[in-house]
Every structure is written in C-alpha cells, then in structure tokens.
Amino acid sequence: MDNNFVLRPHGDKPYHTGVAVPIFSLRTETDFGIGQFSDLKILAKFANQSGMDIIQLLPVNDTTIFLNWKDSSPYRAVSVFALHPIYLDLSPFIGKLTGAEQKSFAAEKESLNALSQIDYEKTLALKWNYAAAIYKKIGKTTLDTADFKTFFEKNQGWLKAYAAFCVLRDKFVSADSSLWGKNFAQYSEKVWSVLTKDDKTAEKLNLQIFVQYLLHLQLKDAVEYCHSLGVAVKGDISVGVDRKSSDAWANPDIFNMDMQAGAPPDSFSVVGQNWEFPTYNWDKMAETGYEWWTHRMTSMAEYFDAYRLDHILGFFRIWEIPSTAVRGLLGHFSPALAMPDWEIENYGIPFRWWGIDRFVEPFIKDWVIDEIFGRDNRDYIITTFLDYTGNGNYRLKEFINTQRKVENLATQNVPDWQIDGLYRLHENVLFVRDHQNQYMYHPRIKMTETSSFRELGDEFKHHLERLYNDYFYGRNYGFWEEQAYKKLPAIKKATTMLACGEDLGMVPENVPNVMWNLQILRLIIERMPADGDFVSDLVYTPYLSVVTTSSHDTTPLRMWWEEDRAFTQRYYNHVMHWIGDAPQFAEPEIVQEIVRRNLNTKAMLAIIPIQDWLDMTREMRIENPADERINNPEHTYHYWRYRLPHHLEDLSANEGLTNFYRDFIMNTRRSSLTEE
C-alpha cells in the first residue's frame, strides 16, 4: 500500500472488530445480480458506523474454468493474480453505450438484482457482453494511457499468460490445455507472439487485459476509501490452484500434476476432502527462493492490509491424493516419513508373511459385500463388479479398479448407492503406498474403522493401533516443523501485511508454536476445538489469533444451534452457563451472547460473519437459517450463491442498527485501549 494504513499486533489499538462477507454476497442498489468491488465502499461505511474496523473477504481471483456455475467457488482459481471479471462495476461506463444498450442493461440489472440468490452463469455472461461493448468504445484510448502502460509493464509476467489462457479456453470451450494442440500445450512467449499476430485474436487478448486493468483500479479505489474511514481489508489466499489454470499452464514444473491436494477426514467430511488441485513441487520452488509465492504475496499487498492463509497446515504437509482417487481416504500426508516393510513388522505385524496385498489391496469377502450392499444384492454385485481370487476373497474388475473409473459409472445410470459402495470397497485397506516410493507405506487414515481391520484378531488390532498412533501423533511432527520453517518465513517476509493462518483440522501439536514464532495469527472457532475437547475454551484464546463464530465452510450460528440437540443443551448449560432447557431455536439473545463471548476474548481480531451479526436482531434475520449458508464442503462442487437479504445502503442508513452494534462492541474487551 502507498499509504500509512497499518494493522500490527501490539499496536496503538490492540483489539479489532470486523465483519466477514464474500464480495459476491454483497447487495447494493447499483449491483448487477452480484456484489462488486465498488460495494466495499458502502460496506466500509456500515462497518465504520457500527464500530468495526476490519472487513474480511474470500478470495477475489478469477475462477473461470468449467464455464458454468461450478466456477462460483472462489477457491478454485484459474489465476492467483487475475481478479474475477464478475466483480467489475459497469455502471461508470454505461453512458458510453447506445440508448438501446443502456435500456437493455437497466432492465437486466433490475431483473438480476431482484433474485434472492446469485445466477452466476447469466450474470457473468451479461457482464462480459457489456464489458466487450464498453471496450469497443474506450478500449483503445484506455490502453494508450501512461497509467495503463505502467500497470501492464508491472504485471505482464502473469498477465500475458492469463490473457492467452482465457482466449484459448474460450476458443476451444475447455480449460484443458491438452485439448488445444501441441503448439499451445504450455505457455511460452512464442504462444503470445503467435496469438498477437492475428488482429482479431489480439483484440480478444486486449479485452481480457482491459478488464483486468479496470478491476485493478476499482479494487484499489474501494480499498483506499475503506482506509479513509479507518477500516482495514483482509484478503484470503487459497491453498491451491486448479490443474486447468493459467498458473499451471505457464509453470507446470512447480506443480505435481499427477497428484491432488485435499484434507483428511474432519468435521466437514467423514471421507476427507479432495480439492482436485495439483500439489506443489516445493523442492522446485525452493530453487528460486519461492519466487512464485513471493510474487503472489506482493500482488495481494496491492490491495490488502492482512491476509488469511488458507489451510496453513499445507505448508507443514499437505494431504496428497493420487489422481486415480475421488475421495480423500486413500491419500497420505506429503512430505511424510513413510514406513518400510521391516519397520511395520517391528510392531508385530506379519506384513510380508501374510502377503503385502492383504494390507494394501481392498479387502473383499462375502460378509463385507453384505455389510456394504446388503445380502440381497450380493450375487449381483459379485457378478457385475468382482472377480473371485480364491479362499473367499474377491478383487474389483479392471473396468472399476480405480475410484475414477467408478466415478464414470454415473454416466451409465449406475445408482448412487452402488457407486458409493464401490468407493468404500476401494477404501477398505490398512495401508497406502507412498506416492514416490512404492516400497514404502503409510497407515490409511481411519484404518481402525475399516472392515479389513475388524477382521483381525485382538492382538494384531492392538499392534496396528500402536503403529497408527505413533505414525499420526508424533512421528512426523519434527519433520513437518522443518518443512514449515523452510517455506513460511519467505512468504511472510515478502510483504508487511498482517499474516493470519487457517489452522483447523488435524493439527500437529507444534503448529501453534511455529505460528507464534513467526507472528502468524491462529484461527479459533469455538465449536471446532483443535485438542479434542467439547469446545475451545475462549478464556485461553491467545492474543495472536482471530476468533470467529462461523466460517464460510460451517453452518451459521442459527443453523448450527439446531443441528445437535444434545450438543446444544450441553453448550447452553456448561459453556454459556444458562439454566434450564435450551431453546429450540437460536433467538437473538442467544446469538448475542455467543458473539459477546467471542468479542470478550484476548484475540487481536474478532471477525464475525455478516449472517451472525444480522441474526443478533430480530428485524434483520431471515426466516430460514439454512438460506444463510455459503458452502457445504462435503460436496466437491457446491453452488456459492448466497446474497445478503438487505441492501447495504439500508443497513448503513439504519441508525438504530448501527448504534446497537457500536454500543454492543463498546461494552466488550474490543473497546480496550491497552492490551490485557
């Protein structure tokens, strides 16, 4: 940033309060069916009037890969540098259009703005139509300005590859560069030269660059307005990029394209998460001092005062899944200290004596088939999908011997319960082979829940449980810490932005110490404890942390309150210390109390989702709390289309509401002028 606006731990103002909301969820009177960068100005005004001083966003990068609603997820970047064209505010340029075009724009804007949820596909298509029309009017003069030339010179390292990618993606109606022919299989300056020789193609490239320039100007302008009100803006850095992205197309050597990143089973998904992103080739990145990452950070610093490093655990180790798998259970941590056969046997496990296949291949017997598919379906399942190998054992037929092959059965009208059962058969293993060395092994996550494990006698179960606990809870901790100290310092030192990490999930015990040493704020969500307790004890929240009541991946407070009656009752009596039966619904006083408890922590930042702020009052909440949810991580492809139920102009003009928030915050630790 070119100004003096800073956000620092232990600063003149030790505690900060904010609101979390995706750009796409914002709603103003001038929108075009979706939130826009310019809306940040009205949001900042509302935040300032309400006694808040920080806005937290989700990633704002372009995600146009599938060319449909699946691109609505902000975490599947087509470029970690390019801003998403859907956030462009067209209204400042509408006067350049013809009268008929202006009339059409106004009608379509009114129709889209009336929707309660985002129509992603229609909104993006219409925005591109009008952006192209505006480019015809002012594109050439804009690209001739000195300011634009400075922007292009500074960003051409990624901008040219991105623009070329977009043009080729649209030409072939696919983001899969392997379908573009050998001349375009990977980006190079030669590709740029070839594309720019054709005048029509050159104009398409210029349109992409023109839109990126306008987006840059609008986001910079909005953030500068936020700063004028004393409001900081916190961005979000996605853990990965899509394998069909301009970044992977231009820099394939820094990615492991044959692997997929994800997460092991957690409260979000019992079968783990498969994000389908290629994993990073950290050794290759290290050769340039993590240049791609440092460039990414300096690009973020153009707009943001702080950032949330998505899945910071990935900088210690990532959950790596083979490209043949669909779900997350067949992955293993990478890098990780895998186990040779002799070490497994040192635990009293007859690894080679019984045959390694008993441990690494799907364990399938009649009773396993009955348990998964039902006894009445056994014969059909065996005949259709399995081969008998003797001694009561079966193996999967070749046409479904990977989960990806099973996934393809959906196009053949195979019912979901059969596909899910076949996935479970694939996952019925005790060990998975290391992805780099097939003679090294990792215990399969949650192996004790498999029927393969249950088949064993008590003695061998005990041996496997001891191995499992040693492997997952201690063996790799020191090794992973070394990995983090190689990467995170270079990334953090690249800018002066306040660093925050999302450290939820299966957290090694030394992660908090590493984050504290590097002055990276932790993320604390009370209902998602890292230590296995009932909830996180907010009394012991460290100063270098961000507390929040919910996230984009969780249910909002009102919805969470209704999920588990026994949990809610215990929370009501033993955490809130309120007496009697817990109300069935989270009334405003319930939400207020939970928010108040978060604001009274010692955390430097308390950033509450806008849904939970609105649900503190009866007049602002909507009827169905399920309509407030942004994402469901159990689904690889979720339609991210939540919109605020109120215009930001109305929220800002509601003095009763903003005064309520200001008074509420002032009566918590957030108002303290000294760090306690």
XYZ file of C-alpha atoms in Angstrom:
676
model
C 0.000 0.000 0.000
C 1.196 3.558 -0.723
C -0.368 4.950 2.439
C 0.395 4.702 6.131
C -2.545 2.482 6.985
C -1.152 -0.387 9.028
C -2.520 -3.247 11.108
C 0.017 -4.559 13.617
C -0.021 -6.770 16.724
C 0.519 -4.912 19.993
C -0.215 -1.625 18.231
C -1.817 1.581 19.468
C -5.162 -0.162 19.133
C -4.647 -3.719 20.400
C -8.087 -5.200 19.633
C -10.007 -5.055 16.385
C -13.542 -5.993 15.407
C -14.739 -6.859 11.953
C -17.222 -8.405 9.589
C -16.605 -11.332 7.218
C -18.511 -11.481 3.950
C -17.706 -12.597 0.394
C -17.711 -9.907 -2.281
C -20.258 -11.915 -4.271
C -22.718 -11.844 -1.344
C -22.890 -8.048 -1.124
C -26.075 -6.371 -2.308
C -26.458 -2.715 -3.250
C -28.890 -0.730 -5.343
C -26.337 -0.393 -8.171
C -25.348 -4.072 -8.385
C -25.799 -6.350 -11.368
C -27.023 -9.500 -9.627
C -23.838 -9.951 -7.589
C -21.576 -7.986 -5.273
C -18.904 -5.787 -6.872
C -15.612 -4.252 -5.737
C -17.245 -0.838 -5.547
C -19.673 -2.196 -2.920
C -16.789 -2.257 -0.433
C -17.239 1.481 -0.015
C -20.783 1.128 1.289
C -19.804 -1.874 3.407
C -16.940 0.128 4.922
C -19.328 2.952 5.773
C -21.659 0.497 7.519
C -18.738 -1.100 9.368
C -17.373 2.246 10.500
C -20.790 3.417 11.728
C -21.143 0.119 13.611
C -17.847 0.456 15.461
C -15.966 -2.086 13.307
C -12.591 -1.510 11.713
C -11.838 -4.520 9.514
C -13.536 -6.284 6.604
C -12.625 -9.886 5.751
C -13.224 -11.235 2.253
C -12.986 -14.584 0.492
C -10.595 -14.927 -2.493
C -11.350 -12.498 -5.320
C -9.412 -14.192 -8.140
C -10.809 -15.346 -11.469
C -12.180 -18.901 -11.331
C -13.479 -19.356 -14.888
C -12.612 -22.979 -15.652
C -15.772 -25.042 -16.152
C -17.648 -22.222 -17.919
C -20.711 -22.870 -15.749
C -21.973 -22.474 -12.163
C -19.182 -24.716 -10.827
C -16.914 -21.702 -11.232
C -18.824 -19.989 -8.403
C -16.357 -21.355 -5.812
C -13.782 -18.639 -5.055
C -11.241 -21.269 -4.015
C -10.702 -22.830 -7.463
C -8.501 -20.170 -9.038
C -7.740 -20.032 -12.728
C -5.113 -17.454 -11.756
C -3.874 -16.367 -8.340
C -3.071 -12.946 -9.796
C -6.062 -12.113 -12.002
C -9.157 -10.586 -10.405
C -12.564 -12.034 -11.192
C -14.351 -10.183 -14.033
C -17.708 -10.833 -12.351
C -16.828 -8.198 -9.709
C -16.456 -5.411 -12.285
C -18.827 -2.490 -11.756
C -20.018 -1.499 -15.235
C -22.206 1.417 -14.183
C -19.469 4.135 -14.519
C -19.196 3.291 -18.231
C -22.826 2.769 -19.204
C -23.051 6.307 -20.582
C -20.691 5.223 -23.347
C -23.262 2.756 -24.697
C -26.083 3.392 -27.131
C -29.551 4.244 -25.859
C -30.814 0.757 -26.681
C -27.880 -0.853 -24.904
C -28.425 1.321 -21.843
C -32.105 0.417 -21.733
C -31.295 -3.293 -22.009
C -28.629 -3.019 -19.299
C -31.044 -1.317 -16.894
C -33.719 -3.979 -17.436
C -31.303 -6.869 -16.966
C -29.769 -5.262 -13.900
C -33.192 -4.877 -12.303
C -34.103 -8.495 -13.078
C -30.857 -9.923 -11.680
C -30.926 -7.734 -8.580
C -34.417 -8.961 -7.721
C -33.111 -12.529 -7.267
C -32.623 -13.815 -3.735
C -29.601 -15.853 -4.875
C -26.915 -15.322 -7.486
C -27.491 -16.530 -11.031
C -23.785 -16.973 -11.661
C -23.881 -18.045 -15.291
C -26.304 -15.386 -16.521
C -24.630 -12.610 -14.541
C -21.141 -13.387 -15.824
C -22.294 -13.773 -19.433
C -24.106 -10.451 -19.401
C -21.199 -8.665 -17.739
C -18.860 -9.880 -20.459
C -21.320 -8.731 -23.135
C -21.345 -5.207 -21.759
C -17.610 -5.200 -20.977
C -16.940 -6.058 -24.633
C -19.262 -3.254 -25.774
C -17.511 -0.786 -23.456
C -14.104 -1.929 -24.713
C -15.143 -1.040 -28.257
C -15.922 2.483 -27.071
C -12.970 3.289 -24.803
C -10.573 0.328 -25.029
C -8.003 1.817 -27.381
C -7.753 5.150 -25.578
C -7.515 3.421 -22.200
C -4.719 1.107 -23.333
C -2.806 4.135 -24.672
C -2.654 5.889 -21.293
C 0.544 6.103 -19.276
C -1.160 4.605 -16.210
C -2.212 1.537 -18.141
C 1.247 1.075 -19.612
C 2.719 1.183 -16.102
C 0.182 -1.432 -14.959
C 0.974 -3.681 -17.922
C 4.731 -3.378 -17.509
C 4.499 -4.291 -13.818
C 2.174 -7.269 -14.315
C 2.986 -8.678 -17.733
C 4.769 -11.656 -16.152
C 1.376 -13.206 -15.325
C -0.968 -11.013 -17.344
C 0.081 -12.202 -20.799
C -0.151 -15.888 -19.859
C -3.542 -15.291 -18.235
C -4.961 -13.416 -21.220
C -3.676 -16.069 -23.633
C -5.142 -18.806 -21.451
C -8.560 -17.138 -21.400
C -8.640 -16.629 -25.161
C -7.647 -20.240 -25.867
C -10.050 -21.554 -23.233
C -12.903 -19.700 -24.883
C -11.820 -20.730 -28.393
C -11.728 -24.450 -27.543
C -14.575 -24.206 -24.977
C -12.346 -26.009 -22.494
C -9.735 -25.064 -19.898
C -7.905 -28.350 -20.556
C -4.780 -27.246 -22.429
C -4.109 -30.823 -23.533
C -7.006 -30.322 -25.977
C -5.518 -27.190 -27.547
C -2.923 -28.892 -29.738
C 0.824 -29.292 -29.205
C 1.595 -25.648 -30.082
C -0.496 -24.432 -27.169
C 0.082 -27.273 -24.678
C 2.235 -24.989 -22.497
C 2.582 -21.234 -22.347
C 5.663 -19.524 -23.740
C 6.499 -16.181 -25.307
C 6.149 -17.943 -28.649
C 2.486 -18.643 -27.847
C 1.969 -14.945 -27.124
C 3.691 -13.994 -30.367
C 1.556 -16.400 -32.398
C -1.697 -15.170 -30.861
C -0.927 -11.465 -31.248
C -0.154 -11.818 -34.955
C -3.844 -12.296 -35.685
C -5.697 -8.978 -35.342
C -8.978 -10.497 -34.104
C -7.196 -12.628 -31.529
C -5.096 -9.664 -30.446
C -8.308 -7.729 -29.763
C -9.576 -10.588 -27.596
C -6.320 -10.544 -25.636
C -6.620 -6.788 -25.177
C -10.186 -7.171 -23.905
C -9.008 -9.543 -21.171
C -6.212 -7.173 -20.181
C -8.528 -4.146 -20.338
C -10.965 -5.783 -17.912
C -8.129 -6.686 -15.526
C -6.972 -3.080 -15.538
C -10.456 -1.773 -14.708
C -10.814 -4.329 -11.921
C -7.457 -3.260 -10.520
C -8.492 0.399 -10.486
C -11.875 -0.315 -8.877
C -10.481 -2.532 -6.110
C -7.683 -0.052 -5.348
C -10.183 2.796 -5.218
C -12.542 0.870 -2.921
C -9.760 -0.090 -0.511
C -8.449 3.463 -0.375
C -11.955 4.596 0.606
C -12.036 1.938 3.329
C -8.747 3.322 4.648
C -10.133 6.844 4.688
C -12.701 5.592 7.222
C -10.104 3.703 9.257
C -11.290 0.306 8.023
C -8.734 -2.360 7.087
C -9.346 -5.007 4.411
C -8.274 -8.616 4.884
C -7.892 -10.870 1.858
C -7.863 -14.637 1.523
C -5.159 -16.738 -0.136
C -6.428 -20.074 -1.435
C -4.223 -23.062 -0.645
C -4.104 -24.197 -4.267
C -4.891 -23.512 -7.894
C -6.807 -25.628 -10.341
C -4.818 -28.013 -12.530
C -6.590 -26.406 -15.512
C -5.352 -22.930 -14.620
C -3.165 -20.356 -16.295
C -0.679 -20.728 -13.425
C -0.268 -24.468 -14.020
C -0.226 -23.915 -17.795
C 2.587 -21.368 -17.522
C 4.531 -23.026 -14.668
C 3.914 -26.806 -14.764
C 7.300 -27.559 -13.194
C 6.280 -26.118 -9.805
C 3.258 -28.415 -9.510
C 2.826 -32.177 -9.107
C 0.238 -32.576 -11.824
C -0.318 -36.286 -11.131
C -1.419 -35.656 -7.546
C -4.395 -33.967 -5.887
C -4.484 -31.830 -2.761
C -7.190 -32.233 -0.147
C -7.777 -32.818 3.546
C -8.108 -35.914 5.725
C -11.473 -36.703 7.338
C -12.658 -33.979 9.716
C -15.836 -32.341 10.937
C -16.505 -31.123 7.399
C -16.348 -34.530 5.692
C -16.110 -38.088 7.025
C -14.456 -39.314 3.793
C -11.969 -36.468 3.585
C -11.906 -33.681 1.047
C -10.492 -33.852 -2.466
C -9.975 -30.354 -3.821
C -8.515 -31.787 -7.060
C -5.740 -29.165 -7.083
C -2.245 -30.305 -8.077
C 0.117 -30.327 -5.115
C 3.143 -28.034 -5.036
C 6.621 -29.140 -6.048
C 8.248 -27.386 -3.109
C 11.750 -28.557 -3.997
C 11.463 -26.861 -7.388
C 10.004 -23.732 -5.812
C 12.893 -23.565 -3.343
C 15.372 -23.258 -6.221
C 14.093 -19.726 -6.897
C 13.532 -18.760 -3.264
C 9.782 -19.458 -3.612
C 9.553 -16.699 -6.222
C 6.054 -17.681 -7.384
C 4.782 -17.413 -3.825
C 6.542 -14.132 -3.021
C 5.206 -12.628 -6.252
C 1.746 -13.819 -5.265
C 2.078 -12.107 -1.883
C 3.292 -8.791 -3.283
C 0.381 -8.857 -5.714
C -2.024 -9.340 -2.776
C -0.371 -6.451 -0.936
C -1.524 -4.131 -3.724
C -4.977 -4.290 -2.164
C -4.972 -5.833 1.305
C -3.737 -4.962 4.791
C -3.974 -8.514 6.122
C -4.489 -11.973 4.720
C -5.864 -15.342 5.709
C -3.531 -18.109 4.586
C -5.973 -20.849 3.709
C -5.074 -24.274 5.172
C -1.727 -23.217 6.653
C -1.212 -26.864 7.593
C -0.414 -27.405 3.916
C 2.875 -25.568 4.455
C 3.811 -28.202 7.022
C 2.424 -31.072 4.966
C -0.414 -31.466 2.520
C -2.920 -34.285 2.262
C -1.925 -35.723 -1.107
C -4.309 -37.961 -3.033
C -3.437 -39.960 -6.171
C -5.104 -38.803 -9.361
C -6.936 -42.147 -9.570
C -8.865 -41.434 -6.342
C -12.100 -39.480 -5.951
C -12.470 -39.233 -2.176
C -9.845 -38.321 0.393
C -9.414 -41.542 2.369
C -6.761 -43.025 0.044
C -4.376 -40.113 0.483
C -1.418 -39.631 2.766
C 0.462 -36.665 4.158
C 3.245 -35.343 1.944
C 6.019 -34.930 2.692
C 5.947 -37.555 5.423
C 8.237 -40.219 6.850
C 6.799 -43.363 5.284
C 7.413 -46.820 6.746
C 9.387 -49.671 5.142
C 8.097 -53.221 5.485
C 10.621 -54.175 8.186
C 9.564 -51.267 10.400
C 5.908 -52.266 10.119
C 6.898 -55.781 11.108
C 8.752 -54.438 14.169
C 5.302 -53.620 15.553
C 4.424 -57.334 15.480
C 2.530 -57.197 12.197
C 3.172 -60.076 9.725
C 3.307 -57.670 6.805
C 5.255 -59.828 4.332
C 4.357 -63.154 5.919
C 0.652 -62.682 5.238
C 1.370 -61.043 1.902
C 1.541 -57.279 1.403
C -1.629 -57.351 -0.704
C -3.614 -58.247 2.438
C -2.744 -54.800 3.763
C -2.655 -52.572 0.675
C -5.314 -54.063 -1.622
C -9.089 -53.829 -0.967
C -10.191 -56.499 1.494
C -13.356 -58.025 -0.025
C -15.226 -61.076 1.290
C -18.871 -62.117 1.248
C -19.611 -60.572 4.632
C -18.010 -57.279 3.572
C -20.205 -57.195 0.457
C -23.289 -57.932 2.576
C -22.412 -55.168 5.025
C -21.962 -52.537 2.336
C -24.553 -53.507 -0.276
C -26.992 -55.771 1.602
C -27.243 -59.571 1.455
C -29.958 -59.499 -1.192
C -27.610 -57.655 -3.568
C -24.541 -59.843 -3.035
C -24.871 -62.001 -6.128
C -25.490 -59.035 -8.425
C -22.520 -57.087 -7.036
C -20.194 -60.090 -7.392
C -21.322 -60.888 -10.916
C -21.166 -57.290 -12.129
C -18.145 -55.827 -10.372
C -15.918 -58.514 -8.820
C -13.607 -61.398 -9.710
C -13.154 -64.337 -7.339
C -9.486 -64.948 -6.370
C -9.869 -67.953 -4.044
C -10.040 -68.538 -0.286
C -13.227 -66.482 -0.059
C -11.606 -63.345 -1.469
C -12.588 -61.041 -4.348
C -10.991 -58.219 -6.270
C -12.511 -55.389 -8.290
C -12.821 -55.944 -12.030
C -10.430 -53.969 -14.214
C -13.092 -51.606 -15.544
C -13.637 -50.255 -11.997
C -10.231 -50.840 -10.393
C -9.812 -47.154 -9.500
C -12.222 -44.699 -7.944
C -12.027 -42.518 -11.062
C -13.289 -45.437 -13.124
C -16.083 -45.942 -10.590
C -16.967 -42.256 -10.871
C -17.559 -42.748 -14.601
C -20.334 -45.231 -13.841
C -22.589 -42.263 -13.066
C -22.826 -41.616 -16.812
C -24.083 -45.193 -17.260
C -27.042 -44.732 -14.915
C -25.486 -46.851 -12.160
C -27.311 -45.839 -8.936
C -25.504 -43.719 -6.330
C -25.699 -46.415 -3.626
C -23.707 -48.802 -5.805
C -21.119 -46.135 -6.674
C -20.750 -45.204 -3.019
C -20.365 -48.880 -2.084
C -17.642 -49.378 -4.687
C -15.819 -46.334 -3.321
C -15.971 -47.960 0.118
C -14.532 -51.203 -1.232
C -11.573 -49.311 -2.683
C -11.032 -47.661 0.698
C -11.112 -50.936 2.646
C -7.320 -51.113 3.040
C -4.976 -50.844 6.031
C -2.005 -49.156 4.322
C -1.475 -47.000 1.236
C 1.720 -46.998 -0.782
C 3.894 -43.896 -0.719
C 3.343 -41.827 -3.848
C 7.065 -41.532 -4.598
C 8.334 -44.932 -3.432
C 6.003 -47.907 -3.839
C 8.062 -49.922 -1.359
C 7.269 -47.504 1.476
C 3.894 -47.352 3.229
C 1.570 -45.131 5.259
C -1.238 -46.383 7.520
C -4.549 -45.492 5.927
C -6.271 -42.679 7.782
C -9.113 -44.019 9.973
C -7.930 -47.591 9.334
C -9.479 -48.816 12.594
C -12.935 -48.059 11.171
C -12.496 -50.419 8.218
C -13.920 -53.926 7.993
C -10.409 -55.030 6.984
C -9.265 -54.033 10.469
C -12.255 -55.633 12.167
C -11.400 -58.979 10.560
C -8.151 -59.139 12.567
C -7.696 -60.734 15.983
C -7.331 -58.591 19.090
C -3.547 -58.996 19.227
C -2.979 -57.650 15.730
C -5.553 -54.906 16.235
C -3.560 -53.745 19.242
C -0.305 -53.748 17.255
C -1.864 -51.761 14.413
C -3.407 -49.240 16.807
C 0.009 -48.629 18.395
C 1.605 -48.156 14.966
C -1.231 -45.861 13.876
C -0.922 -43.606 16.928
C 2.867 -43.429 16.664
C 2.660 -42.528 12.997
C -0.050 -39.855 13.120
C 0.714 -38.335 16.520
C 4.418 -37.699 16.795
C 6.491 -39.474 14.142
C 6.380 -36.622 11.611
C 5.971 -33.591 13.879
C 9.623 -32.522 13.892
C 9.960 -33.227 10.178
C 6.897 -31.169 9.370
C 8.121 -28.299 11.508
C 11.322 -28.204 9.449
C 9.239 -28.013 6.258
C 7.208 -25.098 7.580
C 10.295 -23.128 8.584
C 11.637 -23.522 5.049
C 8.568 -22.003 3.392
C 6.584 -19.736 5.693
C 9.326 -17.180 6.569
C 9.941 -16.411 2.886
C 6.219 -15.998 2.256
C 5.613 -13.848 5.325
C 8.619 -11.582 4.777
C 7.557 -10.801 1.214
C 5.124 -8.099 2.435
C 4.142 -6.101 5.518
C 0.576 -7.451 5.521
C -0.684 -8.905 8.791
C -0.412 -12.693 8.461
C -3.231 -14.947 9.652
C -3.431 -18.697 9.172
C -6.396 -21.057 8.938
C -5.157 -23.907 11.150
C -8.303 -26.005 11.533
C -8.449 -29.755 11.123
C -5.912 -32.418 12.144
C -3.403 -30.037 13.747
C 0.053 -31.300 14.826
C 0.793 -30.145 18.370
C 3.766 -27.970 17.330
C 1.846 -25.894 14.780
C 0.762 -23.220 17.325
C 4.386 -22.708 18.390
C 5.573 -22.287 14.821
C 2.818 -19.762 14.140
C 3.626 -17.865 17.330
C 7.345 -17.749 16.499
C 6.547 -16.384 13.044
C 3.898 -13.971 14.398
C 1.130 -15.545 12.308
C -2.310 -15.290 13.888
C -4.178 -18.532 14.542
C -7.878 -19.111 13.789
C -10.137 -20.013 16.714
C -13.696 -21.233 16.157
C -15.207 -22.214 19.487
C -17.184 -25.177 18.162
C -14.136 -26.601 16.328
C -11.572 -27.341 19.077
C -8.115 -28.468 17.985
C -7.456 -30.556 21.102
C -10.448 -32.905 21.057
C -12.286 -31.099 23.846
C -16.006 -30.362 23.763
C -15.368 -26.797 22.569
C -12.406 -24.426 22.555
C -12.160 -22.606 25.871
C -12.290 -18.983 24.793
C -10.818 -17.865 28.120
C -7.438 -19.165 26.972
C -7.522 -17.650 23.490
C -4.042 -16.290 22.672
C -3.606 -12.672 21.632
C -2.109 -13.638 18.273
C -5.306 -15.122 16.960
C -8.522 -14.452 15.066
C -11.759 -15.546 16.710
C -14.976 -16.075 14.817
C -18.334 -17.704 15.399
C -18.630 -19.369 11.986
C -16.845 -19.583 8.664
C -17.893 -19.897 5.044
C -17.443 -23.680 5.383
C -19.526 -24.078 8.539
C -23.186 -23.565 9.210
C -24.068 -20.095 10.541
C -24.863 -19.882 14.259
C -28.631 -20.241 13.956
C -28.336 -23.330 11.775
C -25.622 -24.848 13.994
C -27.821 -24.386 17.069
C -30.440 -26.720 15.582
C -28.063 -29.463 14.345
C -27.441 -31.486 17.517
C -29.893 -31.087 20.386
C -27.689 -32.865 22.939
C -24.667 -30.738 21.997
C -26.707 -27.536 22.167
C -28.115 -28.419 25.580
C -24.655 -29.106 26.982
C -23.311 -25.903 25.448
C -26.246 -23.901 26.845
C -25.747 -25.174 30.402
C -21.992 -25.711 30.694
C -20.483 -23.122 28.351
C -23.000 -20.288 28.368
C -23.947 -21.173 31.987
C -27.621 -20.541 31.335
C -30.066 -22.627 33.338
C -32.833 -24.926 32.125
C -33.729 -26.366 28.759
C -32.022 -24.829 25.769
C -34.427 -23.088 23.374
C -35.085 -24.990 20.176
C -34.049 -22.008 18.074
C -31.202 -19.534 18.478
C -33.146 -16.423 19.383
C -31.381 -13.030 19.129
C -30.269 -13.115 22.768
C -28.591 -16.492 22.181
C -26.645 -15.195 19.169
C -25.773 -12.017 21.056
C -24.337 -13.982 23.963
C -22.181 -16.166 21.717
C -20.893 -13.147 19.782
C -20.255 -11.291 23.036
C -18.170 -14.166 24.371
C -16.024 -14.040 21.236
C -15.593 -10.282 21.409
C -14.501 -10.567 25.049
C -11.577 -12.842 24.217
C -7.976 -11.637 24.208
C -7.695 -12.293 20.466
C -6.291 -9.426 18.435
C -9.015 -9.842 15.797
C -12.650 -10.776 16.304
C -14.241 -11.067 12.866
C -17.858 -12.242 12.783
C -19.673 -13.376 9.597
C -22.264 -10.879 8.488
C -25.017 -13.512 8.848
C -24.281 -13.846 12.564
C -24.195 -10.058 13.009
C -27.608 -9.780 11.325
C -29.047 -12.654 13.353
C -28.352 -10.727 16.572
C -31.502 -8.742 15.849
C -34.994 -9.973 15.073
C -35.672 -7.375 12.402
C -32.637 -8.253 10.250
C -32.698 -12.069 10.314
C -34.363 -14.104 7.588
C -36.855 -16.884 8.248
C -34.840 -19.942 7.221
C -31.305 -20.108 8.671
C -30.306 -22.722 6.090
C -30.542 -20.000 3.436
C -27.618 -18.228 5.109
C -25.118 -20.995 4.424
C -22.369 -20.172 1.943
C -20.683 -23.532 1.312
C -21.007 -27.204 2.164
C -17.503 -28.792 2.000
C -18.963 -32.298 1.786
C -19.738 -31.508 -1.850
C -16.750 -31.069 -4.156
C -18.913 -28.798 -6.305
C -21.208 -26.518 -4.355
C -23.069 -23.578 -5.831
C -21.754 -20.500 -3.975
C -24.660 -18.099 -4.420
C -25.578 -16.565 -1.039
C -26.685 -12.924 -1.213
C -27.438 -10.555 1.613
C -31.152 -10.198 2.246
C -30.756 -6.412 2.659
C -29.177 -3.628 0.643
C -26.022 -2.241 2.235
C -27.465 1.260 1.780
C -30.369 0.290 4.056
C -28.063 -1.196 6.672
C -25.901 1.903 6.699
C -28.930 4.220 6.932
C -30.414 2.268 9.856
C -29.073 4.291 12.783
C -30.826 2.089 15.311
C -28.972 -0.935 13.945
C -25.529 0.675 13.637
C -25.870 2.263 17.102
C -26.804 -1.147 18.523
C -23.669 -2.711 17.061
C -21.458 0.166 18.202
C -22.789 0.044 21.766
C -22.558 -3.753 21.805
C -18.884 -3.691 20.775
C -18.055 -0.847 23.172
C -19.250 -2.974 26.075
C -16.691 -5.708 25.348
C -12.913 -6.032 25.532
C -12.782 -4.702 21.955
C -13.051 -1.170 23.362
C -9.908 -1.509 25.480
C -7.086 0.886 24.635
C -4.460 -1.288 26.285
C -3.578 -4.930 25.760
C -4.564 -7.095 28.710
